[in-house]
PDB file of C-alpha atoms and ligand atoms in Angstrom:
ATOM      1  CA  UNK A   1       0.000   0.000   0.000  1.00 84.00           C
ATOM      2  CA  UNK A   2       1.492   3.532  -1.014  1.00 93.00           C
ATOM      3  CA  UNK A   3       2.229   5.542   2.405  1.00 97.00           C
ATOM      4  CA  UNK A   4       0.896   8.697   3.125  1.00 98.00           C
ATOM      5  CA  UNK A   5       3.752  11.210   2.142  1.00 98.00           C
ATOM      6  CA  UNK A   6       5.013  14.261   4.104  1.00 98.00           C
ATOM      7  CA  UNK A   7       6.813  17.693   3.375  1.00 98.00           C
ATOM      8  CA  UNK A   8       8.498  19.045   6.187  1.00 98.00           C
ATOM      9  CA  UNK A   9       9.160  22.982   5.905  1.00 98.00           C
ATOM     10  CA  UNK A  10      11.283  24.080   8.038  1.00 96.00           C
ATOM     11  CA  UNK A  11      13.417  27.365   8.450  1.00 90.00           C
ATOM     12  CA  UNK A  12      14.985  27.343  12.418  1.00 84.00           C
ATOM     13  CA  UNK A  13      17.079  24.615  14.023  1.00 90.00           C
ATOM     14  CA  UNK A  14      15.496  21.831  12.814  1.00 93.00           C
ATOM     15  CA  UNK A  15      15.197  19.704  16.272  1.00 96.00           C
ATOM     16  CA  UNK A  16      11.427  19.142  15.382  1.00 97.00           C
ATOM     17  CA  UNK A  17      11.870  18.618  11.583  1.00 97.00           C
ATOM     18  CA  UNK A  18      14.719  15.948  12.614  1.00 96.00           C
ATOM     19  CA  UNK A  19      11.924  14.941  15.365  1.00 97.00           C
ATOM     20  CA  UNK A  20       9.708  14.118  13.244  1.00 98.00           C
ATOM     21  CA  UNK A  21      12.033  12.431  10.691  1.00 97.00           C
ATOM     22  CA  UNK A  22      12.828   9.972  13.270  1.00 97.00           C
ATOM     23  CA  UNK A  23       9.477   9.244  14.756  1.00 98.00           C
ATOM     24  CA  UNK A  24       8.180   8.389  11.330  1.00 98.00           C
ATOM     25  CA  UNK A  25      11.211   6.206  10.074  1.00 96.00           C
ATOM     26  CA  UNK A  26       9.425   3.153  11.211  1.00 92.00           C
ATOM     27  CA  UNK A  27       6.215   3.682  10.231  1.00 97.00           C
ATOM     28  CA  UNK A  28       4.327   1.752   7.803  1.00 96.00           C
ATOM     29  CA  UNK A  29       1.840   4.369   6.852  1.00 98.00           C
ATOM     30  CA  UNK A  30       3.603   7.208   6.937  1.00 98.00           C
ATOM     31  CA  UNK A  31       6.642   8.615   5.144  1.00 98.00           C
ATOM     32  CA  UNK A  32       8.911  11.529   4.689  1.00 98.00           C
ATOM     33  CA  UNK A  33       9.144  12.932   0.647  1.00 98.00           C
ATOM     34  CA  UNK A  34      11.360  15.803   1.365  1.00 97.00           C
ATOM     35  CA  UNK A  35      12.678  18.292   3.547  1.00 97.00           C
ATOM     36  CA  UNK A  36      12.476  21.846   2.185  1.00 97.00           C
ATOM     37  CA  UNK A  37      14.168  25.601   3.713  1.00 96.00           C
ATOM     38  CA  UNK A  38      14.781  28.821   2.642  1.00 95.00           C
ATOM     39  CA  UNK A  39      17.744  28.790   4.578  1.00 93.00           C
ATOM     40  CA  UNK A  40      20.577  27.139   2.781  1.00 90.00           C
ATOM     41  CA  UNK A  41      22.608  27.313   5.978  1.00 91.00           C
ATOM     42  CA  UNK A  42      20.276  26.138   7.994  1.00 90.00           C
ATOM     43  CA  UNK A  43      21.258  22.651  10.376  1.00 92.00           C
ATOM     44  CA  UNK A  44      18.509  20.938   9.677  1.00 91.00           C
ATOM     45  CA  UNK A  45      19.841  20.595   5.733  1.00 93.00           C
ATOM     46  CA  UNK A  46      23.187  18.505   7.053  1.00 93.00           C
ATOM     47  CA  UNK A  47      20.781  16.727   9.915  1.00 92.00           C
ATOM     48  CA  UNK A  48      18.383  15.613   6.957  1.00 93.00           C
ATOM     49  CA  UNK A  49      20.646  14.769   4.596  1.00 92.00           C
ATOM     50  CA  UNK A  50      22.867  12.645   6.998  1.00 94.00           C
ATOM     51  CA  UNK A  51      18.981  10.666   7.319  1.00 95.00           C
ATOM     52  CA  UNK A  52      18.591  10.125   3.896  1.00 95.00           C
ATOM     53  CA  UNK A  53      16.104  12.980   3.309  1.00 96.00           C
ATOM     54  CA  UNK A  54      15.678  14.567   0.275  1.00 96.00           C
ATOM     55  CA  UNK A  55      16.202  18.320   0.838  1.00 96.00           C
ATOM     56  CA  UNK A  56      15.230  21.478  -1.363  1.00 97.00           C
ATOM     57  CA  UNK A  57      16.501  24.608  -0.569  1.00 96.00           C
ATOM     58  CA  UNK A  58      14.647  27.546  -2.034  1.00 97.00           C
ATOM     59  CA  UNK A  59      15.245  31.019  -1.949  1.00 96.00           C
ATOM     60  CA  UNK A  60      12.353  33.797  -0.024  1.00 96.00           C
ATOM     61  CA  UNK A  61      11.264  34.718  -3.790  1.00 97.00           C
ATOM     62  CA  UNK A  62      10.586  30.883  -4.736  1.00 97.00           C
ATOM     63  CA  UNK A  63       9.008  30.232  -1.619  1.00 97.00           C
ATOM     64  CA  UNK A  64       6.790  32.915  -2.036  1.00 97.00           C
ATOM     65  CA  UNK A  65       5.653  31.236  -5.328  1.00 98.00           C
ATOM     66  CA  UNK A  66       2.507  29.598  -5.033  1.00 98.00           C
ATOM     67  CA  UNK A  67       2.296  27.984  -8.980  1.00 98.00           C
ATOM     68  CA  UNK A  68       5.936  26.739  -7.388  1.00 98.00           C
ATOM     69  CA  UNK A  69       5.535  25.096  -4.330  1.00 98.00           C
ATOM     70  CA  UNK A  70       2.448  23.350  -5.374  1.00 98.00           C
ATOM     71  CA  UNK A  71       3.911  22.011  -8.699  1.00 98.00           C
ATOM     72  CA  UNK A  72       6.622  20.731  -6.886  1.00 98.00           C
ATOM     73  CA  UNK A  73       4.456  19.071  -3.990  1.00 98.00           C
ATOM     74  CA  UNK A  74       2.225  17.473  -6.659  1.00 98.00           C
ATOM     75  CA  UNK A  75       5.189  16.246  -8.624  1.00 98.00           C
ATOM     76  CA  UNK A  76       6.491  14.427  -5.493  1.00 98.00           C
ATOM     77  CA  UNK A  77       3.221  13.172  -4.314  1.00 98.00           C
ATOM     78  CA  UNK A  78       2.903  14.829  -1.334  1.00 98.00           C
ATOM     79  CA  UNK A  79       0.108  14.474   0.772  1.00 98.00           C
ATOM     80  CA  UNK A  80       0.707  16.825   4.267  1.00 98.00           C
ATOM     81  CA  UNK A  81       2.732  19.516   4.317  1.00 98.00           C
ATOM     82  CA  UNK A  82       4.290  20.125   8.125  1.00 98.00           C
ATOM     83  CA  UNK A  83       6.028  23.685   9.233  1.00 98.00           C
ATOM     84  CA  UNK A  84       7.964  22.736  11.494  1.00 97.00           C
ATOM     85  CA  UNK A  85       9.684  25.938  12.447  1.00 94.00           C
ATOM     86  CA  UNK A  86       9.013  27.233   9.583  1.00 94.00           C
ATOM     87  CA  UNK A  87       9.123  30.880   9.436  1.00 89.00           C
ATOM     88  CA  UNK A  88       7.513  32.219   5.548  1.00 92.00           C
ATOM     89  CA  UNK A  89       4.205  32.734   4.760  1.00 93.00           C
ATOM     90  CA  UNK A  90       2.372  30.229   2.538  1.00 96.00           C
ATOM     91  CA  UNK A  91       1.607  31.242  -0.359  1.00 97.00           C
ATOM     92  CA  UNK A  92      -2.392  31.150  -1.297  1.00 97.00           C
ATOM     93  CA  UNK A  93      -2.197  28.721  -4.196  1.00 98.00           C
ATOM     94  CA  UNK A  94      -0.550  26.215  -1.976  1.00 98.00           C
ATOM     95  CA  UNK A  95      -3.252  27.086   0.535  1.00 98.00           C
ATOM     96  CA  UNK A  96      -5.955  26.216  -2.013  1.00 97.00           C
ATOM     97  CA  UNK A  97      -4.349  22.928  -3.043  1.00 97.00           C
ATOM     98  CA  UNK A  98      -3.456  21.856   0.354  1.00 98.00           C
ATOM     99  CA  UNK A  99      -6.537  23.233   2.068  1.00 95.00           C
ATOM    100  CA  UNK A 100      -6.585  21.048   5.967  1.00 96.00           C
ATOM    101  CA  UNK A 101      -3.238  19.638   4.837  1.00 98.00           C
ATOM    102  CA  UNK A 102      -0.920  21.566   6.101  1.00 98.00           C
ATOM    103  CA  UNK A 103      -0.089  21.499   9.888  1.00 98.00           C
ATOM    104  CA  UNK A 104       1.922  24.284  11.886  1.00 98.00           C
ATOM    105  CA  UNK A 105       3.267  23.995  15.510  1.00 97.00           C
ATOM    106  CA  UNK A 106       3.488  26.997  17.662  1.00 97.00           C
ATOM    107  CA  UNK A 107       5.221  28.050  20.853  1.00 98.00           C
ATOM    108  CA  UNK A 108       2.701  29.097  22.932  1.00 98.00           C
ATOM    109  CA  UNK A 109      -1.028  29.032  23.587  1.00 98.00           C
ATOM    110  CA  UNK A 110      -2.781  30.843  20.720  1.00 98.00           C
ATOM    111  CA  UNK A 111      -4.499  33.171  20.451  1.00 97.00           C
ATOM    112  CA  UNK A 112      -2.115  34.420  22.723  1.00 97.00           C
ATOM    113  CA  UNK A 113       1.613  35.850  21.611  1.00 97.00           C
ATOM    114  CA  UNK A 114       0.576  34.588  18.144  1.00 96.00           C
ATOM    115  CA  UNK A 115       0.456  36.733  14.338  1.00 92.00           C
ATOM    116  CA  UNK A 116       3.363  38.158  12.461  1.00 88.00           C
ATOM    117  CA  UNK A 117       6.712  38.582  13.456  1.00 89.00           C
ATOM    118  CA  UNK A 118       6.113  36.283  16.599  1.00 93.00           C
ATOM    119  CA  UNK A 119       8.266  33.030  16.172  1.00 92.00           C
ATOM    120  CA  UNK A 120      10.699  31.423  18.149  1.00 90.00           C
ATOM    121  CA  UNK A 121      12.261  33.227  21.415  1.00 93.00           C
ATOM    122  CA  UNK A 122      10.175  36.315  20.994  1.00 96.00           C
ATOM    123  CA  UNK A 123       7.569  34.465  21.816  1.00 97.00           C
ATOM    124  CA  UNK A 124       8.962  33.087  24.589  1.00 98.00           C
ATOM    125  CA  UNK A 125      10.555  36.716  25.420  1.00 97.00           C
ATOM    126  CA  UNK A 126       7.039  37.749  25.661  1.00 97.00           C
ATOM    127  CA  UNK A 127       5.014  35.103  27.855  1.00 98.00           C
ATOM    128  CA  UNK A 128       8.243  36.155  29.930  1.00 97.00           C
ATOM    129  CA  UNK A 129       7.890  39.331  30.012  1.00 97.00           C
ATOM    130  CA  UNK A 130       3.868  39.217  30.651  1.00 97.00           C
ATOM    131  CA  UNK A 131       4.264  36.980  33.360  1.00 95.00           C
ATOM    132  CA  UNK A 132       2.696  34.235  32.222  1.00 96.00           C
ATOM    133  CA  UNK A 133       1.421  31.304  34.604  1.00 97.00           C
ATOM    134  CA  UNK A 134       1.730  29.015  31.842  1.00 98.00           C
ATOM    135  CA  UNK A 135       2.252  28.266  28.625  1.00 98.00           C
ATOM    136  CA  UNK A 136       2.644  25.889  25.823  1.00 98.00           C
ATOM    137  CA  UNK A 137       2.372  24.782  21.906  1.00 98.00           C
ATOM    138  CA  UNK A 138      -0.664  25.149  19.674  1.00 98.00           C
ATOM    139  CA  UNK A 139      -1.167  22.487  17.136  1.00 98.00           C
ATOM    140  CA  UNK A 140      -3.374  23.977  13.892  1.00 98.00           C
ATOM    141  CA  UNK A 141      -3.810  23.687  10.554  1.00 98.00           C
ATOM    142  CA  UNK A 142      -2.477  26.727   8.422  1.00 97.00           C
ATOM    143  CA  UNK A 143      -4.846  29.227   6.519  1.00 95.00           C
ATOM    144  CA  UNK A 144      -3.889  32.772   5.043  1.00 92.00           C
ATOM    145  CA  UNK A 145      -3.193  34.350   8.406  1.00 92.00           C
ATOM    146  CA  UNK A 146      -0.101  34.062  10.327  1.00 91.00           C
ATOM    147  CA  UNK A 147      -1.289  31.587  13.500  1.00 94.00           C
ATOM    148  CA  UNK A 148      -5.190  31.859  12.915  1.00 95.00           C
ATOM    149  CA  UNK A 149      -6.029  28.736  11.259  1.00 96.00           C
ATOM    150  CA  UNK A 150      -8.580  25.974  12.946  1.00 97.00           C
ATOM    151  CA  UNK A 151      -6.641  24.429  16.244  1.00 98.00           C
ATOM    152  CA  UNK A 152      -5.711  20.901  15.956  1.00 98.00           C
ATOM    153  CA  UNK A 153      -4.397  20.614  19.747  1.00 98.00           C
ATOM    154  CA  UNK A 154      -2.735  22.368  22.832  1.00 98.00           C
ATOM    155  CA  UNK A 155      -0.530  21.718  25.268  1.00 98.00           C
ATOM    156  CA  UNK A 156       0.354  23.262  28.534  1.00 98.00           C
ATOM    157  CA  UNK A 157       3.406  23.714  30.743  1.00 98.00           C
ATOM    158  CA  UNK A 158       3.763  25.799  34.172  1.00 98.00           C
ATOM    159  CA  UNK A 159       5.473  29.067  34.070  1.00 98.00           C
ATOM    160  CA  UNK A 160       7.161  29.819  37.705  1.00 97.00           C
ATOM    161  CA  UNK A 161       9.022  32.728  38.941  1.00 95.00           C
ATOM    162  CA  UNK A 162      12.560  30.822  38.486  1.00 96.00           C
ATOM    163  CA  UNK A 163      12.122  30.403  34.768  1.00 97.00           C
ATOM    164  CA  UNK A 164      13.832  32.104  32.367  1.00 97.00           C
ATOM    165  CA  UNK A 165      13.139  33.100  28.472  1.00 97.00           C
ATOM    166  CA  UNK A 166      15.638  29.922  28.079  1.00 97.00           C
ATOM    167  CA  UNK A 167      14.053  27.479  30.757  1.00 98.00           C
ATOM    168  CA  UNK A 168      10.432  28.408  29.328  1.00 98.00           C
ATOM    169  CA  UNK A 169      11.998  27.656  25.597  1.00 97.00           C
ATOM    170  CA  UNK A 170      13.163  24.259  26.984  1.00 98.00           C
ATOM    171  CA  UNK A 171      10.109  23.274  28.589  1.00 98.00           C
ATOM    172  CA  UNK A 172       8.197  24.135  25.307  1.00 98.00           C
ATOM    173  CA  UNK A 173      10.387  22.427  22.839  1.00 98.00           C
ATOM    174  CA  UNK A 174       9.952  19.181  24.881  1.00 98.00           C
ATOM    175  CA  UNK A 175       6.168  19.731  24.625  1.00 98.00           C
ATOM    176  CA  UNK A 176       6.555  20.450  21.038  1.00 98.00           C
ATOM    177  CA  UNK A 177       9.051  16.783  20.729  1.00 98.00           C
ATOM    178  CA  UNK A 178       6.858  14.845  22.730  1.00 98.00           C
ATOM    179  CA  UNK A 179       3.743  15.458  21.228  1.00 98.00           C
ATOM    180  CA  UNK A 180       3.557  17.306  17.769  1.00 98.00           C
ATOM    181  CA  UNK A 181       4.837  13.759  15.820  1.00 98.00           C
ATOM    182  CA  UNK A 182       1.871  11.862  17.529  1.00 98.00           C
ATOM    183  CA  UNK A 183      -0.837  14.749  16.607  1.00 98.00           C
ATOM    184  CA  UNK A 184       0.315  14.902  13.313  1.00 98.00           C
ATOM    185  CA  UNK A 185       0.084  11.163  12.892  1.00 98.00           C
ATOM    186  CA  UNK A 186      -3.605  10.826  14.602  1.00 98.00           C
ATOM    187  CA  UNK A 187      -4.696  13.839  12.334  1.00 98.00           C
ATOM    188  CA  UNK A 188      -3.476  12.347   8.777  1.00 97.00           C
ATOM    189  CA  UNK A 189      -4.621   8.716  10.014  1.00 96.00           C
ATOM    190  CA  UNK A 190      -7.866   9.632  11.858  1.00 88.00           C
TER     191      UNK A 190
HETATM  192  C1  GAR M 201       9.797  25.842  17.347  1.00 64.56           C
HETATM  193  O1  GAR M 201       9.737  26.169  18.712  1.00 64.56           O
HETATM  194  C2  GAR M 201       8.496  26.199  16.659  1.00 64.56           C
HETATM  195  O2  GAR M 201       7.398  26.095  17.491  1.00 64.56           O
HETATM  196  C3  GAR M 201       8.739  27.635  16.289  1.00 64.56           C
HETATM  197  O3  GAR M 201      10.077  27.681  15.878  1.00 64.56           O
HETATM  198  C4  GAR M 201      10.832  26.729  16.652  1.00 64.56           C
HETATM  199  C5  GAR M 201      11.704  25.963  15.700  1.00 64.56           C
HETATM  200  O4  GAR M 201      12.553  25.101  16.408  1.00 64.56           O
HETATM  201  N1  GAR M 201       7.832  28.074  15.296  1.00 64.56           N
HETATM  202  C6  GAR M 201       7.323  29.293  15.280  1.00 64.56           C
HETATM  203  O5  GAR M 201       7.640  30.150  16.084  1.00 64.56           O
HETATM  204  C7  GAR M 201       6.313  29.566  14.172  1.00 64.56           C
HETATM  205  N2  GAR M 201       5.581  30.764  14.437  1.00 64.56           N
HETATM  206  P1  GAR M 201      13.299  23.941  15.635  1.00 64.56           P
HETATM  207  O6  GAR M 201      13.911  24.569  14.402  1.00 64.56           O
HETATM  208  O7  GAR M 201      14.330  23.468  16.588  1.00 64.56           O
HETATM  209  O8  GAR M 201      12.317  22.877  15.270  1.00 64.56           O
END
């Protein structure tokens, strides 16, 4: 039977696109097609490769190209599209063709600290700086606004007054390793 095929997008670190590379390796429904960045120096191009996984790099103008991305997903039979730390917008023609396909994580509880420009530590600046109780990673599928689209799943961790903006990172990337493979499998296979 043909497996479901993934596109990981990913522009950061890579830690959840390698995640998820690894969690899926063994699965007999599911498979990666390709890793693709905008960030040709980005770690998770070495980490990928050194697994075996196909990776594109594009520039900012060719992932901004809709008639692009799409061709090239439909050319390589891709099914889901994860961002997984990735940090562009998506264009709308990719949108249409992929419409409840493609999944995003985020690093804290939207609606809160979500929208433009808020990715990665700035979001954890800010729950910091608000003096947050708690926070944690939204799970949602991706429409045309930054961090808007229909929520998938959250999950929650305790913010105390001995955290830091780099403890409260750590506590949500293990949240975001722990659980985002597992959602995105239950979602594609539900
Ligand atoms: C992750 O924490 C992810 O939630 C965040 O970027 C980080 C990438 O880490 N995404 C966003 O902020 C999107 N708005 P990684 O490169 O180690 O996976």
């Amino acid at each position: 039977m043909k497996k479901i095929k993934l596109a990981l997008f990913a522009s950061g670190n890579g830690s959840n696109a390698l995640n998820i590379i690894d969690y899926f390796s063994f699965s007999s429904l599911i498979e990666i097609g390709f890793v693709l960045t905008n960030k040709k120096d980005a770690p998770i191009v070495e980490l990928a490769q050194k697994k075996n996984v196909e990776t594109l790099i594009l520039s900012n103008d060719e992932v901004s190209n809709g008639t692009l991305l799409t061709k090239i997903c439909l050319e390589k039979g891709i099914d889901f599209i994860i961002l997984a730390g990735y940090l562009r917008k998506i264009p709308a023609e990719l949108l249409t063709n992929y419409s409840n396909k493609i999944i995003n994580v985020h690093p804290a509880l939207l609606p809160k600290f979500g929208g433009q420009g808020m990715y990665g530590n700035k979001v954890h600046k800010a729950v910091f700086e608000s003096e947050e109780f708690e926070t944690g990673i939204t799970i949602h599928f991706v429409n045309e606004h930054f961090d808007e689209g229909k929520v998938i799943a959250q999950f929650y961790c305790e913010v105390t007054k001995n955290d830091t903006i780099e403890t409260i990172q750590a506590k949500v990337q293990k949240l975001e390793h722990n659980y985002f493979p597992i959602v995105i499998e239950k979602t594609i296979l539900n």
